PDB file of C-alpha atoms and ligand atoms in Angstrom:
ATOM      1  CA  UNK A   1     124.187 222.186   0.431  1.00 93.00           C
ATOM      2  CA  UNK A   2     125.103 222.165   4.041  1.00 97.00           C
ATOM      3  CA  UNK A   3     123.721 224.627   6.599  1.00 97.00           C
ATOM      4  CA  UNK A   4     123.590 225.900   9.937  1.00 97.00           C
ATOM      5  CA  UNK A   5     121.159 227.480  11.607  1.00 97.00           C
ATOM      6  CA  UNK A   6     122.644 229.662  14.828  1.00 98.00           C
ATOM      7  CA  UNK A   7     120.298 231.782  17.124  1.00 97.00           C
ATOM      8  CA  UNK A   8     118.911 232.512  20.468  1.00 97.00           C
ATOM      9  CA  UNK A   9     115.872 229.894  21.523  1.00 97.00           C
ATOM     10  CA  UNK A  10     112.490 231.642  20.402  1.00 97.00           C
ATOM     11  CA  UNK A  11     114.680 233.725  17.204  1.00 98.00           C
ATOM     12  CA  UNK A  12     112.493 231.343  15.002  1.00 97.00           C
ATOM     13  CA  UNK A  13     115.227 228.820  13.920  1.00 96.00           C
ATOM     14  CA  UNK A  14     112.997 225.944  13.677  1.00 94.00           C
ATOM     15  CA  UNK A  15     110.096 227.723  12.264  1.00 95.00           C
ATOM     16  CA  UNK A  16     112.238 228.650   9.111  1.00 96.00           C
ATOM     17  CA  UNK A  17     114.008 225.382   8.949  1.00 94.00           C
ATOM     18  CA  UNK A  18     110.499 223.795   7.786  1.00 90.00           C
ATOM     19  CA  UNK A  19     110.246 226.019   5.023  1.00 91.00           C
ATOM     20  CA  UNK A  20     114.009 225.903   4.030  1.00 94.00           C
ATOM     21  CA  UNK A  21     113.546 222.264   3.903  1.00 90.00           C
ATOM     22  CA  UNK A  22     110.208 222.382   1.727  1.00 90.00           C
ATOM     23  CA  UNK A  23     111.822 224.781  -0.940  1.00 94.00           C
ATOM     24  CA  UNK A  24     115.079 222.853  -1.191  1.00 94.00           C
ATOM     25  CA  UNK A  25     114.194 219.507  -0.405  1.00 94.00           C
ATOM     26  CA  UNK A  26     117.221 218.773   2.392  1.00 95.00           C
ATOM     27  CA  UNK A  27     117.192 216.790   5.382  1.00 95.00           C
ATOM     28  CA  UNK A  28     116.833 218.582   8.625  1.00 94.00           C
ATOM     29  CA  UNK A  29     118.250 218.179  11.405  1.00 96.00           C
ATOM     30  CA  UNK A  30     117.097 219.579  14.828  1.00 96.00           C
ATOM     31  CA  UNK A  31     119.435 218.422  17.858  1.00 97.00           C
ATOM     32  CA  UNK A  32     116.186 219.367  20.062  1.00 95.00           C
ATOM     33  CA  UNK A  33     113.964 217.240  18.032  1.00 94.00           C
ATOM     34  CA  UNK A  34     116.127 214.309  18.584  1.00 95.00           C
ATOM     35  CA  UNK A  35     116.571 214.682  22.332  1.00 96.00           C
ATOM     36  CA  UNK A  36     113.248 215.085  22.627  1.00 94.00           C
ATOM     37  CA  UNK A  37     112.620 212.240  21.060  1.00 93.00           C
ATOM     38  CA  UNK A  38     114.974 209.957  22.781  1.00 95.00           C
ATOM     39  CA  UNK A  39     113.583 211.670  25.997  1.00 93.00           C
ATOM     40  CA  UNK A  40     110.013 210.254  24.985  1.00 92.00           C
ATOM     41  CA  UNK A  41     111.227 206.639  24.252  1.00 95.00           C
ATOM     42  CA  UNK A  42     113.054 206.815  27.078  1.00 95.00           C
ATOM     43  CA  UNK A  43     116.265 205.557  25.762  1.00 96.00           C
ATOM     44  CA  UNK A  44     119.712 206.018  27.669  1.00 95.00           C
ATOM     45  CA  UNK A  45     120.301 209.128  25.352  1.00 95.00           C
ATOM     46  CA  UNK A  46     117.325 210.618  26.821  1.00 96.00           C
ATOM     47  CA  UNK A  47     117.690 209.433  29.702  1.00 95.00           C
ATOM     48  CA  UNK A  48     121.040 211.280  29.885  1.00 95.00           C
ATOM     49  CA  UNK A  49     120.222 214.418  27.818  1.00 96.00           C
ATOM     50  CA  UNK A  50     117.167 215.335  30.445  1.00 95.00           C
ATOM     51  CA  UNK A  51     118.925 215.440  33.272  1.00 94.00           C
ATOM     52  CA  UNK A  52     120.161 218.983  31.232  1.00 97.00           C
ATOM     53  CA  UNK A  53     117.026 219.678  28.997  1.00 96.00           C
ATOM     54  CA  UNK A  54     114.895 220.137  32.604  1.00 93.00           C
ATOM     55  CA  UNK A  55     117.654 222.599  34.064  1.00 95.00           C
ATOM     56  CA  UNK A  56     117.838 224.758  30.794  1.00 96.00           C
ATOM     57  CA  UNK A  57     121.519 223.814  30.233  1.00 97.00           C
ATOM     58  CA  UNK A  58     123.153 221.990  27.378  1.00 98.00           C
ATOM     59  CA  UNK A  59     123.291 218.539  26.767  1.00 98.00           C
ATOM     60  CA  UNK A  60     127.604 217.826  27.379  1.00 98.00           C
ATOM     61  CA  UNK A  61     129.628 218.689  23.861  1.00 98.00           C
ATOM     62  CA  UNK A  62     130.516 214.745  23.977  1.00 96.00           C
ATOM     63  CA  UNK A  63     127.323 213.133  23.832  1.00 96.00           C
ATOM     64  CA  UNK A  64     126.049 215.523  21.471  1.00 98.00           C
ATOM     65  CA  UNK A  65     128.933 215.808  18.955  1.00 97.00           C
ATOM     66  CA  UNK A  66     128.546 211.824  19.092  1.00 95.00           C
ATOM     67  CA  UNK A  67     125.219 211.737  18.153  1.00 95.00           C
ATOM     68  CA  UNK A  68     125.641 214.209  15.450  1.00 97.00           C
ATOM     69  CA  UNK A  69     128.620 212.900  13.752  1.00 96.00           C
ATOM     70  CA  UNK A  70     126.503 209.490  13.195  1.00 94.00           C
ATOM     71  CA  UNK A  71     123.580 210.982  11.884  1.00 95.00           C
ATOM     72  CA  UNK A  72     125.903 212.865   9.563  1.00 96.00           C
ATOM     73  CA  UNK A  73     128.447 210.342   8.406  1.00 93.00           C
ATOM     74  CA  UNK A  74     125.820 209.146   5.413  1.00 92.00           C
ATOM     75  CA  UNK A  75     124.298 212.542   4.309  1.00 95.00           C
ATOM     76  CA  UNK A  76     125.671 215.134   2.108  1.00 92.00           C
ATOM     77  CA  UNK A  77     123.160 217.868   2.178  1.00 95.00           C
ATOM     78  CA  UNK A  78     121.459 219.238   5.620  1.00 96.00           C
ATOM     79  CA  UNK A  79     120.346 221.820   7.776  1.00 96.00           C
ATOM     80  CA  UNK A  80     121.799 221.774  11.227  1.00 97.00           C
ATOM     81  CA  UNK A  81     119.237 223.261  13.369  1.00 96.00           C
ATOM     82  CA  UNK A  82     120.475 224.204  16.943  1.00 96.00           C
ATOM     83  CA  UNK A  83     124.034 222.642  16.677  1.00 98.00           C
ATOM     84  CA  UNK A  84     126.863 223.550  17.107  1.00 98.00           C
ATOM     85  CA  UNK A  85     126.197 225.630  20.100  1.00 98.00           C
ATOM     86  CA  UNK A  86     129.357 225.497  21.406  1.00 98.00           C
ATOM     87  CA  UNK A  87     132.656 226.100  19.935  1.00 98.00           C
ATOM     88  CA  UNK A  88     133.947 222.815  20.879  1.00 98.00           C
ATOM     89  CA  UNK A  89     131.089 221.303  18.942  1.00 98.00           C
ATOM     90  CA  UNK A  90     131.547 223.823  15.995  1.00 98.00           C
ATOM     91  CA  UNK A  91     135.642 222.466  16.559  1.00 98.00           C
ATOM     92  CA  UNK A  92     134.794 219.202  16.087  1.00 98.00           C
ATOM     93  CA  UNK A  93     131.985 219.757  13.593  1.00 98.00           C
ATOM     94  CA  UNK A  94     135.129 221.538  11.244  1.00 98.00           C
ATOM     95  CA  UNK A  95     137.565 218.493  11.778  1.00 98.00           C
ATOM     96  CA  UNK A  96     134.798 216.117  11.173  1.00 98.00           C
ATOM     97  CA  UNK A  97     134.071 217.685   7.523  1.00 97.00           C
ATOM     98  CA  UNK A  98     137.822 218.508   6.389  1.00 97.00           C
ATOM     99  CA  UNK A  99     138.574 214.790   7.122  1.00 97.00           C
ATOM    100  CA  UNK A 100     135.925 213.850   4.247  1.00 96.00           C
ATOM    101  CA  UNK A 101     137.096 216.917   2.347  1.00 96.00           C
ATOM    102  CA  UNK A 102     133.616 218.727   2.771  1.00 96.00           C
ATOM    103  CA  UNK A 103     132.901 222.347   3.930  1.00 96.00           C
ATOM    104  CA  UNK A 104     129.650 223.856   5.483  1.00 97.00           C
ATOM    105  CA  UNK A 105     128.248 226.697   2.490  1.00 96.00           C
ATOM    106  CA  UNK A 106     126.721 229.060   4.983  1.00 97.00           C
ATOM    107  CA  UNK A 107     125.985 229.575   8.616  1.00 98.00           C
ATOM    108  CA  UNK A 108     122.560 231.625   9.355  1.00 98.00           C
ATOM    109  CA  UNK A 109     122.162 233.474  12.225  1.00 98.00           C
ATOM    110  CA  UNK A 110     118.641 234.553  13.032  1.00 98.00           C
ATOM    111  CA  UNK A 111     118.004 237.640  15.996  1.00 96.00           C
ATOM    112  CA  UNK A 112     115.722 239.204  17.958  1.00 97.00           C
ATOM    113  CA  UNK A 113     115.330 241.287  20.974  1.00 96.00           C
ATOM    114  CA  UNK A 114     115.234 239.448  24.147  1.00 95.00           C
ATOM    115  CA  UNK A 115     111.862 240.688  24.826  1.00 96.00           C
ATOM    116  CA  UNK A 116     110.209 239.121  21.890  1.00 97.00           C
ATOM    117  CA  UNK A 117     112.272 236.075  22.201  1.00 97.00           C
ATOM    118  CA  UNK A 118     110.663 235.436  26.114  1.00 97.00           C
ATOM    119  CA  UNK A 119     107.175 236.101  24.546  1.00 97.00           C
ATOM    120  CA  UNK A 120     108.036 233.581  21.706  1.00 97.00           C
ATOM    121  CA  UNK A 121     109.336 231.228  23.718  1.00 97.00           C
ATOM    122  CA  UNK A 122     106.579 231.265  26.398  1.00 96.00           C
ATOM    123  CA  UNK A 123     103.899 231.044  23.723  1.00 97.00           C
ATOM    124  CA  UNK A 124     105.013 228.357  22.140  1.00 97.00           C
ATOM    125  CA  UNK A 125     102.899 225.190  21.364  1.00 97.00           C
ATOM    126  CA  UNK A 126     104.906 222.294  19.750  1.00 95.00           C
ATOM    127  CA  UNK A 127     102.688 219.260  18.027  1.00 95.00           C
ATOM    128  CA  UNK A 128     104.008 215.778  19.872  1.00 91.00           C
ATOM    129  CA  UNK A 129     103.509 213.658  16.860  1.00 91.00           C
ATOM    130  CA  UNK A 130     105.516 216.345  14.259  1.00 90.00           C
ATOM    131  CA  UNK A 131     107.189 218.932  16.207  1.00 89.00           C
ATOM    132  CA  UNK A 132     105.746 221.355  14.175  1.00 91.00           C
ATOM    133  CA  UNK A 133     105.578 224.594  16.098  1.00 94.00           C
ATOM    134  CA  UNK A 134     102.645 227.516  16.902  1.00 96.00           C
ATOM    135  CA  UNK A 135     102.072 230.272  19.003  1.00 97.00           C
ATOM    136  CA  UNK A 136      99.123 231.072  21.589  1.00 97.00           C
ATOM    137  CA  UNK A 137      98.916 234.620  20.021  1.00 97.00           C
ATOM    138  CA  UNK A 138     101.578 234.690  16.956  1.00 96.00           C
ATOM    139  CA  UNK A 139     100.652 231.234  15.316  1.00 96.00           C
ATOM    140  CA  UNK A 140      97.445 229.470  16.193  1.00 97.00           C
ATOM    141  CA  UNK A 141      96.349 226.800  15.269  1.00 97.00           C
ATOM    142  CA  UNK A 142      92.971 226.407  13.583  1.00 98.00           C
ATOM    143  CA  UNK A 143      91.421 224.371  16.466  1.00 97.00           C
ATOM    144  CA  UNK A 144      92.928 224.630  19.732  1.00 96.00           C
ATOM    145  CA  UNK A 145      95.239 222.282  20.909  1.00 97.00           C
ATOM    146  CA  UNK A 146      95.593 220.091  17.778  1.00 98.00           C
ATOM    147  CA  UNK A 147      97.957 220.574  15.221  1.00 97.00           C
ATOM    148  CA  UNK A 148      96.798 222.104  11.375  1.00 97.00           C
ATOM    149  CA  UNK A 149      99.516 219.447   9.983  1.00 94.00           C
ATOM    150  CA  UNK A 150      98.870 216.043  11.292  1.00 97.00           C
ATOM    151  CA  UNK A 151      96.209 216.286  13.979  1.00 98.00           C
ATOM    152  CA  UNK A 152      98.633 215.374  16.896  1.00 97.00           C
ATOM    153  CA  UNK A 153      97.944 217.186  20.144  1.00 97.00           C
ATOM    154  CA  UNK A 154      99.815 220.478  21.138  1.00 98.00           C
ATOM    155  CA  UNK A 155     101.723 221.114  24.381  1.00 96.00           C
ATOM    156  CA  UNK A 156     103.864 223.370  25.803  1.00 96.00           C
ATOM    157  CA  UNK A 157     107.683 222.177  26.296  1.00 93.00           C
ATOM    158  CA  UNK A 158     108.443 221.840  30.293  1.00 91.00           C
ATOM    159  CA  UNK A 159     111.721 224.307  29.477  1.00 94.00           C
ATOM    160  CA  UNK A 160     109.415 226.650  27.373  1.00 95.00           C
ATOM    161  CA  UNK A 161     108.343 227.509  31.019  1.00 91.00           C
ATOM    162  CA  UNK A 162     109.040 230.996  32.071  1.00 89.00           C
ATOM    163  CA  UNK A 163     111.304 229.889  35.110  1.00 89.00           C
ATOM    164  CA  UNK A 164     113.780 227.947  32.625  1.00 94.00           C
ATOM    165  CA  UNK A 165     113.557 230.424  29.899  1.00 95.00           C
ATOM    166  CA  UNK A 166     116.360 232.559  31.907  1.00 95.00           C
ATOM    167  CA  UNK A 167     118.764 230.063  31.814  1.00 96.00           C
ATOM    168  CA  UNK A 168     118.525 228.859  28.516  1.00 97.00           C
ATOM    169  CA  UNK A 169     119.125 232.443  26.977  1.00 97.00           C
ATOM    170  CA  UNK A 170     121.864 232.614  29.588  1.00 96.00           C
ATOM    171  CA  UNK A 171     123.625 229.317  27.975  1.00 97.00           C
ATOM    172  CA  UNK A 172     123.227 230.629  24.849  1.00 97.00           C
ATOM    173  CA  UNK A 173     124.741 234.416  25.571  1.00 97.00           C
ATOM    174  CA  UNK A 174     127.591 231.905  27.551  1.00 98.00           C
ATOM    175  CA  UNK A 175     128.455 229.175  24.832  1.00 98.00           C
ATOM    176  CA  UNK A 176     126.625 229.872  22.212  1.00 98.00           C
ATOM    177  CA  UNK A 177     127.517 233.506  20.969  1.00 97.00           C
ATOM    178  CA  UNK A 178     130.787 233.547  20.489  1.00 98.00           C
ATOM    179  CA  UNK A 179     130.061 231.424  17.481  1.00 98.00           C
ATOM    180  CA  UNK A 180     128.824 234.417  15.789  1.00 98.00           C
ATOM    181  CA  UNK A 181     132.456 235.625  15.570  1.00 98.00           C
ATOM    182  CA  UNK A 182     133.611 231.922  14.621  1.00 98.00           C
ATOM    183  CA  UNK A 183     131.456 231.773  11.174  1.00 98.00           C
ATOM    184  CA  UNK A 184     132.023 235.675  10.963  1.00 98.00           C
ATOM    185  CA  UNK A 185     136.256 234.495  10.621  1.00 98.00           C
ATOM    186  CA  UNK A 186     135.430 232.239   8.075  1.00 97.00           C
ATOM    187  CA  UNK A 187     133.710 234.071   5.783  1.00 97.00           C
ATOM    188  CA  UNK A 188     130.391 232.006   5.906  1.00 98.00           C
ATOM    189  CA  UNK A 189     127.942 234.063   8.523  1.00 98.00           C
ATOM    190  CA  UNK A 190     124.902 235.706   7.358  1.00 98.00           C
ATOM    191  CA  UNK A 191     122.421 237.536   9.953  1.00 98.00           C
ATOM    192  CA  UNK A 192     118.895 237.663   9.131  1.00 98.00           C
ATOM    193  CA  UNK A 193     116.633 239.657  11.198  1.00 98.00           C
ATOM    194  CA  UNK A 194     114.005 237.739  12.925  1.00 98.00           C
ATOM    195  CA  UNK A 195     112.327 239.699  14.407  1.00 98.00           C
ATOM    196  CA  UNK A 196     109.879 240.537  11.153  1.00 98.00           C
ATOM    197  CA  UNK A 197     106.946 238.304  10.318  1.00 97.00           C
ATOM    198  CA  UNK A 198     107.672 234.556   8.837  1.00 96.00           C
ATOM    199  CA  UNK A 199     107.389 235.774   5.672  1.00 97.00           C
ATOM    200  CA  UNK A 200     109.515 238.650   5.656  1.00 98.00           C
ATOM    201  CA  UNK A 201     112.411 236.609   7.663  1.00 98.00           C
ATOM    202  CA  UNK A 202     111.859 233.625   4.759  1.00 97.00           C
ATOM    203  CA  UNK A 203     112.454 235.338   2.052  1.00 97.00           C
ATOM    204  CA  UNK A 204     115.544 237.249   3.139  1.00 97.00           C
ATOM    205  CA  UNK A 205     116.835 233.242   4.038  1.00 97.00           C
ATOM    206  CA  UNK A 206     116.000 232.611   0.464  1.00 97.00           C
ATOM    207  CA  UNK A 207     117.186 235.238  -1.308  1.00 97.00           C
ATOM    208  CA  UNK A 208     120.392 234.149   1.028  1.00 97.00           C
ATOM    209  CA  UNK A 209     120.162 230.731   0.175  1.00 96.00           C
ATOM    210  CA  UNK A 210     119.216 230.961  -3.526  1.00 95.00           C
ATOM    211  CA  UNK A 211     122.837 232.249  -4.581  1.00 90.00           C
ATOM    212  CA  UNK A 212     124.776 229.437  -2.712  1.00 84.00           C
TER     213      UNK A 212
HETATM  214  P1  ADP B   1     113.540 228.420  17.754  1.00 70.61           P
HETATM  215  O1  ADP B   1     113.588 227.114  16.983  1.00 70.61           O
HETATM  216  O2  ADP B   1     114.579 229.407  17.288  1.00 70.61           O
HETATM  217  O3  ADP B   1     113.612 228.219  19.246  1.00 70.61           O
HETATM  218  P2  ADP B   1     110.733 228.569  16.870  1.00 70.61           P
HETATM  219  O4  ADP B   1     110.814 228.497  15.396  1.00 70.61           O
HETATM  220  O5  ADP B   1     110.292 227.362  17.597  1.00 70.61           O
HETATM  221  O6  ADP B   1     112.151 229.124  17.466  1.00 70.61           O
HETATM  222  O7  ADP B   1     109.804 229.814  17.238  1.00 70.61           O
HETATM  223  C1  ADP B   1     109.520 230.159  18.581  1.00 70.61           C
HETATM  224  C2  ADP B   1     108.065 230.587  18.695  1.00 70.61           C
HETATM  225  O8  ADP B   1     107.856 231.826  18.011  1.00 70.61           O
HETATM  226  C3  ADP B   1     107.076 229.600  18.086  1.00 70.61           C
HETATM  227  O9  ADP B   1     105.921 229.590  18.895  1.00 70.61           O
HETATM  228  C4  ADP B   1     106.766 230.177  16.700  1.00 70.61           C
HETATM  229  O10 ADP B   1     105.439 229.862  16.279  1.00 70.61           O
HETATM  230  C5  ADP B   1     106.928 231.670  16.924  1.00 70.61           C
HETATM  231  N1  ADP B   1     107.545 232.379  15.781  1.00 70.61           N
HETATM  232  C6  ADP B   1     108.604 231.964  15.043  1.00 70.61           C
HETATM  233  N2  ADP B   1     108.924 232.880  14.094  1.00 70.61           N
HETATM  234  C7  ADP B   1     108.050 233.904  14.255  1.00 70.61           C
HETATM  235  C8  ADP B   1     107.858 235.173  13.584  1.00 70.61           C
HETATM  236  N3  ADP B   1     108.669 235.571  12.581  1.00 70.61           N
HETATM  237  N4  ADP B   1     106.862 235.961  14.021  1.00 70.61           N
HETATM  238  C9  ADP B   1     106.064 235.592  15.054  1.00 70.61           C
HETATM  239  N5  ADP B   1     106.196 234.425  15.721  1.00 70.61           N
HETATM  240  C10 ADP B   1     107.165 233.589  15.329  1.00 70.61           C
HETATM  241  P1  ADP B   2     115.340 226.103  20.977  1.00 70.61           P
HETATM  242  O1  ADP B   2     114.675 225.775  19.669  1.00 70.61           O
HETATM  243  O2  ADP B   2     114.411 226.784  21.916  1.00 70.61           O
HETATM  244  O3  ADP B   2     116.616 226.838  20.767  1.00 70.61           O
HETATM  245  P2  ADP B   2     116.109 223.325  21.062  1.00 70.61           P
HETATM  246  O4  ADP B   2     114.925 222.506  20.793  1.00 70.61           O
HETATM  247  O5  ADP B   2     117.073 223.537  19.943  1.00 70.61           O
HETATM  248  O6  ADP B   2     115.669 224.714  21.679  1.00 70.61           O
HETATM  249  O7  ADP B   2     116.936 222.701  22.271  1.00 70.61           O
HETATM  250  C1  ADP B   2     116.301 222.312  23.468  1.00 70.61           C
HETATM  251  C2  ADP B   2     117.357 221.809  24.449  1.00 70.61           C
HETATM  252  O8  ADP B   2     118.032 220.654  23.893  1.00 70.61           O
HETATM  253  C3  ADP B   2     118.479 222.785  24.783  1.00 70.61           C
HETATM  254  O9  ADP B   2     118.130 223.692  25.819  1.00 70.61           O
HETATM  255  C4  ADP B   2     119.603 221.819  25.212  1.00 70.61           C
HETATM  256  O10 ADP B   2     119.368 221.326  26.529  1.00 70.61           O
HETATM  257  C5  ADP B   2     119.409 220.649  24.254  1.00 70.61           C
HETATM  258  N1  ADP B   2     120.221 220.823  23.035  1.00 70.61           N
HETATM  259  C6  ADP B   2     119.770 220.963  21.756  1.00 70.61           C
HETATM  260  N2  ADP B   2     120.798 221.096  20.894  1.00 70.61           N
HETATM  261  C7  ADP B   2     121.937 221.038  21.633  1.00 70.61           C
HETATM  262  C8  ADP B   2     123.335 221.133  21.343  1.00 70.61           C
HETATM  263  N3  ADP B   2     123.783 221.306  20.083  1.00 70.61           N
HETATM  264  N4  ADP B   2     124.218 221.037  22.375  1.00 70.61           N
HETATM  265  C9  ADP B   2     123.794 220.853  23.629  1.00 70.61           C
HETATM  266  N5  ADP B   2     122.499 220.770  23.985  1.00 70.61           N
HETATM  267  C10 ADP B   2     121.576 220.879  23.005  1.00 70.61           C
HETATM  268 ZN1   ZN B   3     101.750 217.617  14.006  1.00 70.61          ZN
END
């Protein structure tokens, strides 16, 4: 199975990606997660991809379409969480799968109002060990600061701050969007509405997922 998760930043992408990925055992992949992680080790891929990730923009379509097609060259099931965001990477995304004769099943697409999206976004905590994800008021965790999963420390992302949070739902009403209308073409969007509880949203992706 190969997905995509599309959606504004706070719609709860990576939230349902862990439980997508518990039900049907398949790899995922979070473009954030890796630039953060390069960002940590300091590597020149960090290095590079900060110099965006501070400003709220996206990281360049060529330095993240190369990172993605090497992860992906080897795997043959995935989630895609938070790429494409462009439709030059969603272009080259399509060329790189036809060339190996493989097709993407379904592209998700989970919404919410803008207003709940700035309150998710701002109250997000992410775990710096797992990048498992809570919320100051939505999703706490059971002792403050320290994650329920793996007992790494909580902090808030430097572009979860408010004065970033503009841009980045900016980019993605810019670049991002119009994607909606690419996956729509081909026959492979779904929308789920996010703005229901975890639950609710899960099973809907389930129920979605379960006939593919
Ligand atoms: P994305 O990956 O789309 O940016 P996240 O999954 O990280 O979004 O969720 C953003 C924030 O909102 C997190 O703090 C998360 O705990 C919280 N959240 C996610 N889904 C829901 C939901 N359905 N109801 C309430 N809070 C949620
Ligand atoms: P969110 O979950 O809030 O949508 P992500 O963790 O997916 O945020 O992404 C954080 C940042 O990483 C983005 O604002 C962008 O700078 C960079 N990034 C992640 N994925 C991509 C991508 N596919 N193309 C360009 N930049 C990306
Ligand atoms: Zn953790």
């Amino acid at each position: 199975m190969k997905l995509i998760l599309l959606g504004p930043p706070g719609a709860g992408k990576g939230t349902q990606a862990a439980d997508v990925v518990d039900r049907y055992n398949i790899p995922h992949i979070s473009t954030g997660d890796i630039f953060r992680k390069n960002l940590r080790e300091e590597t020149p891929l960090g290095k590079k991809a900060k110099e965006y990730m501070d400003k709220g923009e996206l990281v360049p379509d060529e330095v993240t379409i190369a990172m993605v097609e090497d992860l992906l060259k080897d795997m043959d099931s995935y989630m895609l969480d938070g790429f494409p965001r462009t439709v030059a990477q969603a272009e080259a995304l399509d060329k790189f799968l036809s060339a190996r004769n493989e097709k993407l099943d379904v592209a998700l697409c989970i919404n919410a109002d803008y207003s709940l999206l700035v309150k998710r976004i701002v109250g997000r905590r992410m775990c710096k060990d797992c990048s498992q994800t809570y919320h100051t008021e939505f999703h706490p965790p059971k002792k403050d600061g320290v994650c329920d999963k793996c007992g790494g420390q909580l902090y808030q992302r430097d572009d979860d701050k408010e004065e970033t949070v503009q841009k980045r739902l900016d980019e993605y009403e810019s670049k991002t969007k119009p994607l909606i209308e690419y996956y729509e073409k081909k026959n492979i969007l779904k929308n789920v509405d996010g703005s229901r509880s975890v639950e609710e949203v899960s099973k809907d992706i389930f129920k979605i997922l379960d006939e593919c």
